[in-house]
């Protein structure tokens, strides 16, 4: 079940993630809501994609499926060529553990737990030995500019710092794909740009594929590609040069 | 992996130290209650057994009237007399000593002190039967016993009340209207297993008692001890037949006297305390169960409170059984901690309580092992449901939980 995202098929590189006619419906009968209506998207390695769209356009559902937290009702979602819809709950957990990193709008750090311990969490589930865990976590915190804050708890950190801890937690295990759900939604403009610069540097420097949901065009401008959703389908899919 | 989970659980417990303590309080109380109750119960049983052994397990006592238990005499029965005592001494085999007694509640006066106590008219044999030593002075002499001279032996309580720290031997006290010289001081025997103070007593020769205190020749009770190794049952039966004949009890009538075997009383008392111990321990065990429900309660609250955390863990790649294990281990570690604390608390406080009650400290190691296993089992049983609830959470909903 190793995703073959680095291999190449006859038609060029295999996309890291691919939606093939994906639909997603919630509820049953008359109460049924179609969140996705035949989605077709391909995202390749090392891309930085911003996902935009009004609420209810299906972007959250799309993110859940991207994050292997949910599976399509019909159609298939391929992660590195693997049809995720056929995997069990536990198999998807293993997939997330090894290939995915999450950044949330509300940071979602464990309270009363030091920055170090928060960052170490994904490594804990990867069974990384303690000494390596510590050095990787320290390294990740340094990367997000929080050297010296290792033993601070979330309550002792500002919003921007908390989100940086969350980013360190997302990248510490070097995921193939980083999913960010409105990562700057709770931050002021200055902090937002700091975070975006950081994400872009991970994309260009470490080669981590990033898919980010955002409402703000300013933030979307950092991405190399902007996908707009409308009524459960892709409304527009534009490549831009990214903000210089 | 299990070590890792244990590590996570310990960290969670430390993170919520106060709540963790409150959670395990129920288990602490339950476990220590079980240990305290069983230790006190065992101690009481041991004390009763020891007391009765001290009273003389080879001792028989005879009272007029049919009795159902100690202290329930029927008033109408014909009293025993001295002739019965001599008949028993003569005809029943294997007897070590026979002591007739008669009792009356009297006020004893020394100087300006007075004390209400029971005066027992008896012989020196009484000391032999009851296995009672003289602490100071001497027992009655043969001539004193025969002539009915007013001399007495007093118990420690009477000494304390009348003489304080002073030695009573050779002093004159007044028993009722009679002057009486203290010949000796008895050693302390402490409380009997029936709760009476055995040292609150004055012994005088039976002759003197009958002529000067009671004014009649009745004997209220005869104490006998059987030779070491001889059967108390056989002696009891021989006495019964002899007394039926002497007291002219018809073949169809039931005995108008009772012969008590201390061993029987001992067995009854031990049985009673054992039943009480079991009962108390059962009540304590119920509190342990309540403690377990407390753990489940708090764990359920904790799962709800940490829904987002569980969502994060699941999103990061925790499998269902890892989350299940985390919460289960947390519950088990909590209850085990509670169990250990409860054992320590129970053992130390039952040590204190048994000291206070002056009963032997009989610690049952099996009880400790059971309490430990039980508290751990409670963690597993009552931790499973909340843990399963946590593991089955949908990560998407959990992350959105407010």
Coordinates of C-alpha atoms in Angstrom, one line a residue:
Chain A
X1 CA 0.0 0.0 0.0
X2 CA 3.0 2.3 -0.5
X3 CA 1.8 5.2 -2.7
X4 CA 3.8 5.3 -5.9
X5 CA 3.8 9.0 -6.1
X6 CA 7.3 9.2 -7.3
X7 CA 7.0 6.8 -10.1
X8 CA 6.0 7.7 -13.7
X9 CA 3.4 6.2 -15.9
X10 CA 3.3 6.2 -19.7
X11 CA 1.3 9.4 -19.6
X12 CA 3.8 11.4 -17.6
X13 CA 4.0 11.6 -13.8
X14 CA 1.4 9.9 -11.7
X15 CA -0.6 12.6 -9.8
X16 CA -0.1 12.6 -6.0
X17 CA -3.9 12.8 -5.6
X18 CA -6.6 12.3 -8.2
X19 CA -10.4 12.7 -8.0
X20 CA -12.3 10.6 -10.6
X21 CA -16.0 11.5 -10.9
X22 CA -16.2 11.8 -7.1
X23 CA -19.6 12.4 -5.6
X24 CA -20.3 12.7 -1.9
X25 CA -23.8 12.7 -0.4
X26 CA -24.9 13.1 3.2
X27 CA -28.2 12.0 4.6
X28 CA -30.8 9.8 2.9
X29 CA -33.9 10.1 0.8
X30 CA -35.5 13.6 0.8
X31 CA -32.9 14.9 3.3
X32 CA -30.0 13.9 1.0
X33 CA -27.5 16.6 0.4
X34 CA -25.0 16.3 -2.4
X35 CA -21.8 18.0 -1.3
X36 CA -19.7 16.9 -4.3
X37 CA -21.2 16.3 -7.8
X38 CA -18.7 14.5 -10.0
X39 CA -15.4 16.1 -9.0
X40 CA -12.4 15.6 -11.3
X41 CA -9.1 17.0 -10.1
X42 CA -5.5 16.0 -10.3
X43 CA -2.8 17.5 -8.1
X44 CA 0.8 16.6 -8.6
X45 CA 3.7 16.4 -6.3
X46 CA 5.4 19.7 -5.2
X47 CA 2.3 21.7 -6.2
X48 CA 1.0 24.5 -3.9
X49 CA -2.8 24.6 -4.4
X50 CA -5.2 27.1 -2.8
X51 CA -8.8 25.9 -2.6
X52 CA -11.5 28.7 -2.6
X53 CA -15.2 28.9 -2.8
X54 CA -18.3 30.0 -0.8
X55 CA -19.3 27.9 2.1
X56 CA -21.3 24.9 1.1
X57 CA -19.5 24.7 -2.2
X58 CA -18.0 21.3 -1.2
X59 CA -14.4 22.4 -0.4
X60 CA -14.5 21.1 3.2
X61 CA -15.8 17.8 1.9
X62 CA -13.1 17.7 -0.6
X63 CA -10.5 18.4 2.1
X64 CA -11.9 15.6 4.2
X65 CA -11.6 13.2 1.3
X66 CA -8.1 14.5 0.5
X67 CA -7.1 13.9 4.1
X68 CA -8.4 10.3 3.9
X69 CA -10.8 11.1 6.8
X70 CA -13.8 10.4 4.6
X71 CA -14.4 8.4 1.5
X72 CA -16.4 9.2 -1.7
X73 CA -20.0 8.0 -2.1
X74 CA -19.3 7.2 -5.8
X75 CA -16.3 7.6 -8.0
X76 CA -12.8 7.1 -6.7
X77 CA -10.2 9.1 -4.9
X78 CA -6.6 8.0 -5.6
X79 CA -3.8 8.8 -3.2
X80 CA -0.5 8.0 -5.0
X81 CA -2.5 5.6 -7.1
X82 CA -4.2 3.9 -4.2
X83 CA -8.0 3.9 -4.3
X84 CA -8.6 5.2 -0.7
X85 CA -12.3 4.3 -0.8
X86 CA -11.4 0.6 -0.7
X87 CA -9.3 1.0 2.4
X88 CA -10.5 0.3 6.0
X89 CA -10.6 2.9 8.7
X90 CA -7.4 1.6 10.2
X91 CA -5.6 1.4 6.8
X92 CA -6.6 5.0 6.2
X93 CA -5.2 5.9 9.6
X94 CA -1.9 4.3 8.6
X95 CA -1.9 6.3 5.4
X96 CA -2.5 9.5 7.2
X97 CA 0.2 8.7 9.7
X98 CA 2.9 8.2 7.0
X99 CA 2.0 10.6 4.3
X100 CA -0.2 13.4 5.6
X101 CA 0.2 16.5 7.7
X102 CA -2.7 18.6 8.9
X103 CA -2.9 22.3 9.9
X104 CA -6.2 23.5 11.2
X105 CA -7.8 26.9 11.5
X106 CA -8.1 26.5 15.3
X107 CA -4.6 25.1 15.7
X108 CA -5.9 22.1 17.7
X109 CA -2.9 21.7 19.9
X110 CA -3.2 19.5 23.0
X111 CA -3.7 21.8 26.0
X112 CA -1.4 21.8 29.0
X113 CA 1.1 20.0 26.8
X114 CA 4.5 21.5 25.8
X115 CA 5.2 22.5 22.3
X116 CA 7.8 19.7 22.1
X117 CA 5.3 17.1 23.1
X118 CA 2.7 18.4 20.7
X119 CA 5.2 18.3 17.8
X120 CA 6.3 14.8 18.8
X121 CA 2.7 13.4 18.6
X122 CA 2.8 12.2 15.0
X123 CA 6.2 10.6 15.6
X124 CA 4.8 8.8 18.6
X125 CA 2.3 7.1 16.4
X126 CA 5.0 6.3 13.9
X127 CA 6.9 4.6 16.7
X128 CA 10.0 6.8 16.2
X129 CA 12.5 6.1 19.0
X130 CA 12.5 8.7 21.7
X131 CA 15.9 10.3 21.0
X132 CA 15.2 10.7 17.3
X133 CA 11.8 12.0 18.2
X134 CA 13.2 14.7 20.4
X135 CA 15.8 15.8 17.8
X136 CA 13.2 15.9 15.0
X137 CA 10.8 17.9 17.1
X138 CA 13.5 20.3 18.1
X139 CA 14.5 20.6 14.5
X140 CA 10.9 21.2 13.4
X141 CA 10.4 23.9 16.0
X142 CA 13.6 25.6 14.9
X143 CA 12.3 25.5 11.3
X144 CA 9.1 27.4 12.3
X145 CA 11.2 29.9 14.3
X146 CA 10.2 28.7 17.8
X147 CA 13.6 27.8 19.1
X148 CA 13.6 28.3 22.9
X149 CA 9.8 27.8 23.1
X150 CA 10.1 23.9 23.4
X151 CA 8.6 23.8 26.9
X152 CA 5.9 26.4 26.5
X153 CA 2.3 25.2 26.7
X154 CA -0.2 26.5 24.1
X155 CA -1.7 28.8 26.8
X156 CA 1.7 30.5 27.1
X157 CA 2.0 31.1 23.3
X158 CA 0.3 33.7 21.0
X159 CA -2.1 32.7 18.3
X160 CA 0.6 33.0 15.6
X161 CA 3.1 31.0 17.7
X162 CA 0.5 28.3 18.3
X163 CA -0.2 28.0 14.6
X164 CA 3.6 27.7 14.1
X165 CA 3.7 24.8 16.6
X166 CA 0.8 23.2 14.7
X167 CA 2.8 23.6 11.4
X168 CA 5.8 22.1 13.1
X169 CA 3.6 19.2 14.1
X170 CA 2.4 18.8 10.6
X171 CA 5.8 18.8 8.9
X172 CA 7.8 17.0 11.6
X173 CA 7.2 13.6 10.0
X174 CA 7.9 15.0 6.5
X175 CA 4.6 14.2 4.9
X176 CA 4.0 13.9 1.2
X177 CA 1.0 16.1 1.4
X178 CA 0.3 19.0 3.8
X179 CA -3.4 19.9 4.2
X180 CA -4.1 23.3 5.6
X181 CA -7.7 24.3 6.4
X182 CA -7.8 28.1 6.6
X183 CA -4.4 28.2 8.4
X184 CA -4.5 32.0 8.8
X185 CA -8.2 32.3 9.5
X186 CA -7.6 33.3 13.2
X187 CA -4.6 35.5 12.6
X188 CA -4.0 39.1 11.8
X189 CA -2.6 40.2 8.5
X190 CA 1.1 40.4 9.5
X191 CA 1.0 37.0 11.2
X192 CA -0.9 35.6 8.2
X193 CA 1.9 36.6 5.8
X194 CA 4.5 35.1 8.1
X195 CA 2.7 31.8 8.1
X196 CA 2.2 31.9 4.3
X197 CA 5.9 32.7 3.7
X198 CA 6.7 29.7 5.9
X199 CA 4.3 27.4 4.0
X200 CA 5.7 28.6 0.7
X201 CA 9.3 27.9 1.8
X202 CA 8.3 24.4 2.8
X203 CA 6.8 23.9 -0.6
X204 CA 9.7 25.2 -2.6
X205 CA 12.5 24.2 -0.2
X206 CA 11.4 20.9 1.2
X207 CA 9.2 19.9 -1.8
X208 CA 6.1 19.3 0.3
X209 CA 2.9 19.3 -1.6
X210 CA 0.5 21.8 0.0
X211 CA -3.3 22.0 -0.4
X212 CA -4.8 24.9 1.5
X213 CA -8.4 26.1 1.9
X214 CA -8.7 29.9 2.3
X215 CA -11.2 32.7 1.9
X216 CA -8.6 35.4 1.4
X217 CA -7.3 36.2 -2.1
X218 CA -4.2 37.6 -0.5
X219 CA -3.3 34.2 0.9
X220 CA -4.4 32.3 -2.2
X221 CA -1.9 34.5 -4.1
X222 CA 0.9 32.6 -2.5
X223 CA -0.2 29.4 -4.2
X224 CA 0.9 28.3 -7.6
X225 CA -2.6 27.1 -8.5
X226 CA -6.1 28.2 -7.3
X227 CA -9.1 25.9 -7.6
X228 CA -12.5 27.5 -7.0
X229 CA -15.4 25.4 -6.0
X230 CA -19.1 26.0 -6.7
X231 CA -22.0 23.7 -6.0
X232 CA -19.8 20.6 -5.5
X233 CA -17.9 21.0 -8.7
X234 CA -14.8 22.8 -9.8
X235 CA -15.7 26.3 -11.0
X236 CA -12.3 27.4 -12.1
X237 CA -8.8 26.0 -12.0
X238 CA -6.1 28.6 -12.6
X239 CA -2.3 28.5 -12.5
X240 CA -0.6 31.6 -11.5
X241 CA 3.0 32.3 -11.0
X242 CA 2.6 32.6 -7.3
X243 CA 3.2 35.8 -5.4
X244 CA 6.7 37.0 -6.0
Chain B
X1 CA 3.9 0.2 21.8
X2 CA 2.3 -0.8 25.1
X3 CA 5.1 1.1 26.9
X4 CA 4.4 4.1 24.7
X5 CA 0.7 3.9 25.5
X6 CA 1.5 3.7 29.2
X7 CA 3.7 6.7 28.8
X8 CA 0.9 8.7 27.1
X9 CA -1.6 7.7 29.7
X10 CA 0.7 8.7 32.6
X11 CA 1.2 12.0 30.9
X12 CA -2.5 12.5 30.6
X13 CA -3.0 11.7 34.3
X14 CA -0.3 14.1 35.3
X15 CA -1.8 16.8 33.0
X16 CA -5.0 16.5 34.9
X17 CA -3.6 15.8 38.4
X18 CA -6.5 17.2 40.4
X19 CA -9.2 15.5 38.3
X20 CA -7.3 12.3 38.4
X21 CA -7.1 12.4 42.2
X22 CA -10.9 13.1 42.5
X23 CA -11.5 10.2 40.0
X24 CA -9.6 7.7 42.1
X25 CA -10.9 8.9 45.4
X26 CA -13.7 6.5 45.1
X27 CA -11.4 3.6 44.5
X28 CA -9.1 4.7 47.3
X29 CA -12.0 4.8 49.8
X30 CA -13.4 1.5 48.5
X31 CA -10.1 -0.4 48.7
X32 CA -9.1 1.0 52.1
X33 CA -12.6 0.4 53.5
X34 CA -12.4 -3.3 52.4
X35 CA -8.9 -3.6 54.0
X36 CA -9.8 -1.8 57.2
X37 CA -13.1 -3.8 57.6
X38 CA -11.5 -7.1 57.0
X39 CA -8.5 -6.3 59.2
X40 CA -10.6 -5.2 62.1
X41 CA -12.9 -8.2 61.6
X42 CA -10.0 -10.6 61.6
X43 CA -8.5 -8.8 64.6
X44 CA -11.8 -9.0 66.5
X45 CA -12.1 -12.7 65.7
X46 CA -8.5 -13.3 66.9
X47 CA -9.2 -11.3 70.1
X48 CA -12.4 -13.2 70.9
X49 CA -10.6 -16.5 70.4
X50 CA -7.7 -15.4 72.5
X51 CA -10.0 -14.0 75.2
X52 CA -11.9 -17.2 75.4
X53 CA -8.7 -19.2 75.5
X54 CA -7.7 -17.0 78.4
X55 CA -11.0 -17.5 80.1
X56 CA -10.2 -21.2 79.9
X57 CA -11.3 -23.3 76.9
X58 CA -11.3 -26.3 79.2
X59 CA -13.8 -24.4 81.5
X60 CA -17.4 -25.4 82.2
X61 CA -19.9 -23.4 84.2
X62 CA -23.2 -24.4 85.7
X63 CA -26.1 -22.2 86.4
X64 CA -29.5 -22.9 87.7
X65 CA -32.3 -22.5 85.2
X66 CA -32.5 -23.2 81.5
X67 CA -30.6 -20.6 79.5
X68 CA -30.3 -19.8 75.9
X69 CA -27.1 -17.9 76.1
X70 CA -24.9 -16.2 78.6
X71 CA -26.8 -13.8 80.9
X72 CA -30.3 -15.2 80.3
X73 CA -31.1 -16.9 83.5
X74 CA -34.6 -17.8 84.5
X75 CA -35.4 -16.7 88.0
X76 CA -37.7 -19.4 89.3
X77 CA -35.2 -22.3 89.1
X78 CA -34.0 -23.8 92.4
X79 CA -30.5 -22.4 93.3
X80 CA -27.5 -24.7 93.4
X81 CA -26.1 -25.6 96.8
X82 CA -22.8 -26.5 98.4
X83 CA -23.8 -30.2 98.4
X84 CA -24.0 -30.1 94.6
X85 CA -20.4 -28.9 94.5
X86 CA -19.1 -31.6 96.8
X87 CA -21.1 -34.2 94.8
X88 CA -19.6 -33.1 91.6
X89 CA -16.1 -33.1 93.1
X90 CA -16.7 -36.6 94.3
X91 CA -18.4 -38.2 91.4
X92 CA -17.3 -36.6 88.1
X93 CA -14.0 -37.7 86.8
X94 CA -11.2 -35.7 85.2
X95 CA -11.9 -32.4 87.0
X96 CA -9.0 -30.2 87.7
X97 CA -10.8 -27.7 90.0
X98 CA -14.4 -26.9 91.0
X99 CA -15.3 -23.4 92.3
X100 CA -18.7 -22.5 93.6
X101 CA -19.6 -18.8 93.4
X102 CA -22.3 -16.4 94.6
X103 CA -22.5 -12.8 93.5
X104 CA -23.9 -9.6 94.8
X105 CA -23.6 -6.0 93.8
X106 CA -22.2 -4.0 96.8
X107 CA -20.6 -0.7 97.5
X108 CA -17.1 -1.0 98.8
X109 CA -15.7 1.9 100.9
X110 CA -12.1 2.9 101.7
X111 CA -11.6 6.1 103.6
X112 CA -13.8 8.6 101.8
X113 CA -13.8 6.7 98.5
X114 CA -16.6 4.4 97.5
X115 CA -17.1 2.2 94.5
X116 CA -20.0 0.0 93.4
X117 CA -18.8 -3.4 92.3
X118 CA -19.7 -7.0 92.4
X119 CA -18.6 -9.1 95.3
X120 CA -18.1 -12.8 94.6
X121 CA -18.1 -15.3 97.3
X122 CA -15.9 -18.2 96.3
X123 CA -12.8 -20.3 97.1
X124 CA -9.2 -20.2 96.0
X125 CA -10.2 -22.8 93.4
X126 CA -11.8 -19.9 91.5
X127 CA -8.4 -18.6 90.7
X128 CA -7.3 -21.9 89.4
X129 CA -10.3 -22.4 87.3
X130 CA -10.1 -18.9 85.8
X131 CA -6.3 -19.2 85.5
X132 CA -6.0 -16.0 87.5
X133 CA -2.8 -14.9 89.2
X134 CA -2.2 -12.7 92.3
X135 CA -0.3 -9.6 91.5
X136 CA 0.4 -8.6 95.1
X137 CA -0.3 -10.1 98.5
X138 CA -1.6 -13.7 98.8
X139 CA -4.7 -15.8 98.2
X140 CA -7.1 -16.9 101.0
X141 CA -5.7 -19.2 103.5
X142 CA -7.4 -22.5 104.3
X143 CA -8.5 -21.3 107.7
X144 CA -9.9 -18.1 106.3
X145 CA -11.9 -20.1 103.8
X146 CA -13.3 -22.5 106.4
X147 CA -14.0 -20.0 109.2
X148 CA -15.6 -17.4 106.9
X149 CA -13.3 -14.6 107.9
X150 CA -13.8 -11.2 106.1
X151 CA -10.7 -11.0 103.9
X152 CA -10.8 -10.1 100.2
X153 CA -8.9 -10.1 96.9
X154 CA -9.6 -7.1 94.8
X155 CA -9.4 -6.5 91.1
X156 CA -7.3 -3.8 89.4
X157 CA -10.3 -1.5 88.7
X158 CA -11.4 -1.6 92.3
X159 CA -7.8 -0.9 93.4
X160 CA -7.6 2.1 91.0
X161 CA -10.9 3.6 92.1
X162 CA -10.4 3.2 95.9
X163 CA -6.6 3.3 96.4
X164 CA -5.3 5.2 93.3
X165 CA -1.7 4.3 93.0
X166 CA -1.3 3.1 96.6
X167 CA -0.8 -0.5 97.5
X168 CA -4.1 -2.0 98.9
X169 CA -2.6 -5.1 100.6
X170 CA -3.3 -5.1 104.4
X171 CA -5.7 -2.2 104.2
X172 CA -9.2 -2.4 105.7
X173 CA -12.1 -1.7 103.4
X174 CA -15.9 -1.8 104.2
X175 CA -18.1 -4.1 102.1
X176 CA -21.6 -3.2 103.0
X177 CA -21.6 -3.0 106.7
X178 CA -18.7 -5.4 107.2
X179 CA -15.1 -4.5 107.6
X180 CA -12.8 -6.5 105.5
X181 CA -9.0 -6.8 105.2
X182 CA -7.5 -6.8 101.7
X183 CA -5.3 -9.9 101.4
X184 CA -4.3 -9.6 97.8
X185 CA -4.5 -7.8 94.5
X186 CA -5.5 -9.7 91.4
X187 CA -3.7 -9.3 88.1
X188 CA -5.4 -7.4 85.3
X189 CA -7.6 -9.5 83.0
X190 CA -9.0 -6.7 81.0
X191 CA -12.3 -6.7 79.2
X192 CA -14.1 -9.9 78.5
X193 CA -15.3 -10.7 75.0
X194 CA -18.8 -9.8 76.2
X195 CA -17.6 -6.3 77.0
X196 CA -17.6 -6.4 80.8
X197 CA -14.7 -5.3 82.9
X198 CA -13.3 -8.4 84.5
X199 CA -11.2 -6.4 86.9
X200 CA -14.2 -4.7 88.5
X201 CA -14.4 -7.4 91.1
X202 CA -14.0 -8.2 94.8
X203 CA -13.5 -11.9 95.9
X204 CA -14.2 -13.0 99.5
X205 CA -14.4 -16.5 100.9
X206 CA -17.8 -18.2 100.2
X207 CA -18.5 -18.8 103.9
X208 CA -18.1 -15.1 104.7
X209 CA -20.2 -14.1 101.8
X210 CA -23.1 -16.4 102.7
X211 CA -23.1 -15.5 106.4
X212 CA -22.4 -11.8 106.2
X213 CA -23.3 -10.5 102.7
X214 CA -26.1 -12.5 101.1
X215 CA -27.6 -14.1 104.2
X216 CA -28.4 -17.3 102.4
X217 CA -26.6 -20.5 101.3
X218 CA -27.4 -20.2 97.6
X219 CA -24.7 -20.8 95.0
X220 CA -25.4 -18.9 91.8
X221 CA -22.8 -20.5 89.6
X222 CA -20.3 -23.2 89.7
X223 CA -17.1 -23.0 87.6
X224 CA -15.1 -26.1 86.8
X225 CA -12.0 -26.8 84.8
X226 CA -11.4 -30.2 83.1
X227 CA -8.0 -31.8 83.1
X228 CA -5.8 -31.0 80.1
X229 CA -6.6 -33.4 77.3
X230 CA -9.9 -34.7 78.9
X231 CA -13.1 -34.3 77.1
X232 CA -15.3 -31.3 78.1
X233 CA -18.3 -33.0 76.4
X234 CA -18.0 -36.0 78.6
X235 CA -17.6 -34.0 81.8
X236 CA -20.6 -31.9 80.8
X237 CA -22.7 -35.1 80.3
X238 CA -21.7 -36.6 83.6
X239 CA -22.5 -33.4 85.4
X240 CA -25.9 -33.2 83.7
X241 CA -26.9 -36.7 84.7
X242 CA -25.7 -36.1 88.3
X243 CA -27.5 -32.8 88.7
X244 CA -30.7 -34.2 87.1
X245 CA -30.7 -36.9 89.7
X246 CA -29.8 -34.6 92.6
X247 CA -32.4 -32.0 91.6
X248 CA -35.0 -34.7 91.0
X249 CA -35.7 -33.8 87.4
X250 CA -38.2 -36.2 85.9
X251 CA -37.3 -38.3 82.8
X252 CA -39.6 -36.3 80.6
X253 CA -38.8 -32.9 82.0
X254 CA -36.0 -30.8 80.6
X255 CA -33.0 -29.7 82.7
X256 CA -33.7 -27.0 85.3
X257 CA -30.0 -25.9 85.1
X258 CA -27.5 -25.3 82.3
X259 CA -24.0 -26.4 81.8
X260 CA -22.0 -24.2 79.5
X261 CA -18.9 -25.2 77.7
X262 CA -16.6 -22.3 77.0
X263 CA -15.6 -24.0 73.8
X264 CA -19.1 -23.8 72.5
X265 CA -19.4 -20.2 73.4
X266 CA -16.0 -19.6 71.7
X267 CA -17.2 -21.2 68.5
X268 CA -20.4 -19.2 68.5
X269 CA -18.6 -15.9 69.2
X270 CA -16.0 -16.6 66.5
X271 CA -18.8 -17.5 64.1
X272 CA -20.6 -14.3 64.9
X273 CA -17.6 -12.0 64.4
X274 CA -16.8 -13.9 61.1
X275 CA -20.3 -13.2 59.8
X276 CA -19.9 -9.6 60.8
X277 CA -16.5 -9.3 59.1
X278 CA -18.0 -10.8 55.9
X279 CA -20.9 -8.4 56.1
X280 CA -18.8 -5.3 56.6
X281 CA -16.4 -6.3 53.9
X282 CA -19.3 -6.8 51.5
X283 CA -20.6 -3.3 52.3
X284 CA -17.1 -2.0 51.7
X285 CA -16.9 -3.9 48.4
X286 CA -20.1 -2.1 47.3
X287 CA -18.3 1.2 47.8
X288 CA -15.5 -0.1 45.6
X289 CA -18.1 -0.8 42.9
X290 CA -19.4 2.8 43.3
X291 CA -15.8 3.9 43.0
X292 CA -15.6 2.1 39.7
X293 CA -18.7 3.7 38.4
X294 CA -17.1 7.1 39.4
X295 CA -14.2 6.2 37.2
X296 CA -16.5 5.5 34.3
X297 CA -18.4 8.7 34.9
X298 CA -15.2 10.8 34.8
X299 CA -13.8 8.9 31.9
X300 CA -17.0 9.6 29.9
X301 CA -16.8 13.3 30.7
X302 CA -13.1 13.2 29.8
X303 CA -13.8 11.7 26.4
X304 CA -16.4 14.4 25.7
X305 CA -14.1 17.1 26.9
X306 CA -11.2 15.8 24.8
X307 CA -13.2 15.1 21.7
X308 CA -11.1 17.5 19.7
X309 CA -7.9 16.0 21.0
X310 CA -9.2 12.6 19.9
X311 CA -10.0 14.1 16.5
X312 CA -6.4 15.4 16.2
X313 CA -5.0 12.0 17.2
X314 CA -7.2 10.2 14.7
X315 CA -6.3 12.7 12.0
X316 CA -2.6 12.4 12.7
X317 CA -2.9 8.7 12.2
X318 CA -3.9 7.0 15.5
X319 CA -5.8 3.8 14.8
X320 CA -9.0 3.0 16.6
X321 CA -7.4 0.5 18.9
X322 CA -4.6 2.9 19.8
X323 CA -7.1 5.4 21.0
X324 CA -9.1 2.6 22.7
X325 CA -5.9 1.4 24.4
X326 CA -4.9 4.9 25.4
X327 CA -8.2 5.5 27.3
X328 CA -8.3 2.0 28.6
X329 CA -4.8 2.2 29.9
X330 CA -5.6 5.6 31.4
X331 CA -8.6 4.1 33.3
X332 CA -6.5 1.1 34.4
X333 CA -3.6 3.2 35.5
X334 CA -5.9 5.4 37.4
X335 CA -7.8 2.6 39.1
X336 CA -4.5 0.8 39.9
X337 CA -3.1 4.0 41.4
X338 CA -6.2 4.2 43.4
X339 CA -5.9 0.6 44.4
X340 CA -2.3 1.0 45.6
X341 CA -3.1 4.3 47.4
X342 CA -6.1 2.6 49.0
X343 CA -4.0 -0.4 50.1
X344 CA -1.3 1.9 51.6
X345 CA -4.0 4.0 53.3
X346 CA -6.0 0.9 54.4
X347 CA -3.0 -0.9 55.8
X348 CA -1.7 2.0 57.8
X349 CA -5.1 3.2 59.1
X350 CA -6.2 -0.3 60.1
X351 CA -2.9 -0.6 62.0
X352 CA -3.9 2.6 63.8
X353 CA -7.4 1.5 64.4
X354 CA -6.6 -1.9 65.7
X355 CA -4.1 -0.3 68.1
X356 CA -6.8 2.1 69.3
X357 CA -9.3 -0.7 69.8
X358 CA -6.6 -2.9 71.4
X359 CA -7.3 -5.8 69.1
X360 CA -4.6 -7.8 67.3
X361 CA -3.4 -6.5 63.9
X362 CA -4.1 -9.4 61.6
X363 CA -3.3 -8.4 58.0
X364 CA -4.5 -10.8 55.4
X365 CA -2.1 -10.7 52.4
X366 CA -4.7 -12.4 50.3
X367 CA -7.1 -9.5 51.0
X368 CA -4.5 -7.1 49.6
X369 CA -3.9 -9.1 46.5
X370 CA -7.7 -9.4 45.9
X371 CA -8.1 -5.6 46.5
X372 CA -5.4 -4.9 44.0
X373 CA -6.7 -7.2 41.3
X374 CA -10.2 -6.0 41.9
X375 CA -9.3 -2.3 41.5
X376 CA -7.4 -3.1 38.3
X377 CA -10.3 -5.1 37.0
X378 CA -12.7 -2.2 37.8
X379 CA -10.5 0.0 35.6
X380 CA -10.7 -2.4 32.7
X381 CA -14.5 -3.0 33.1
X382 CA -15.5 0.6 33.7
X383 CA -12.9 2.1 31.4
X384 CA -13.8 0.0 28.4
X385 CA -17.1 1.7 27.6
X386 CA -15.7 5.3 27.5
X387 CA -12.6 4.1 25.7
X388 CA -14.7 2.4 23.0
X389 CA -16.7 5.6 22.7
X390 CA -13.5 7.6 22.1
X391 CA -12.2 5.1 19.6
X392 CA -15.4 5.1 17.6
X393 CA -15.5 8.9 17.2
X394 CA -15.6 10.1 13.6
X395 CA -12.5 12.3 13.2
X396 CA -14.3 14.9 11.1
X397 CA -17.0 15.4 13.7
X398 CA -14.5 15.2 16.5
X399 CA -12.3 18.0 15.0
X400 CA -15.4 20.2 14.6
X401 CA -16.5 19.6 18.2
X402 CA -16.8 22.7 20.3

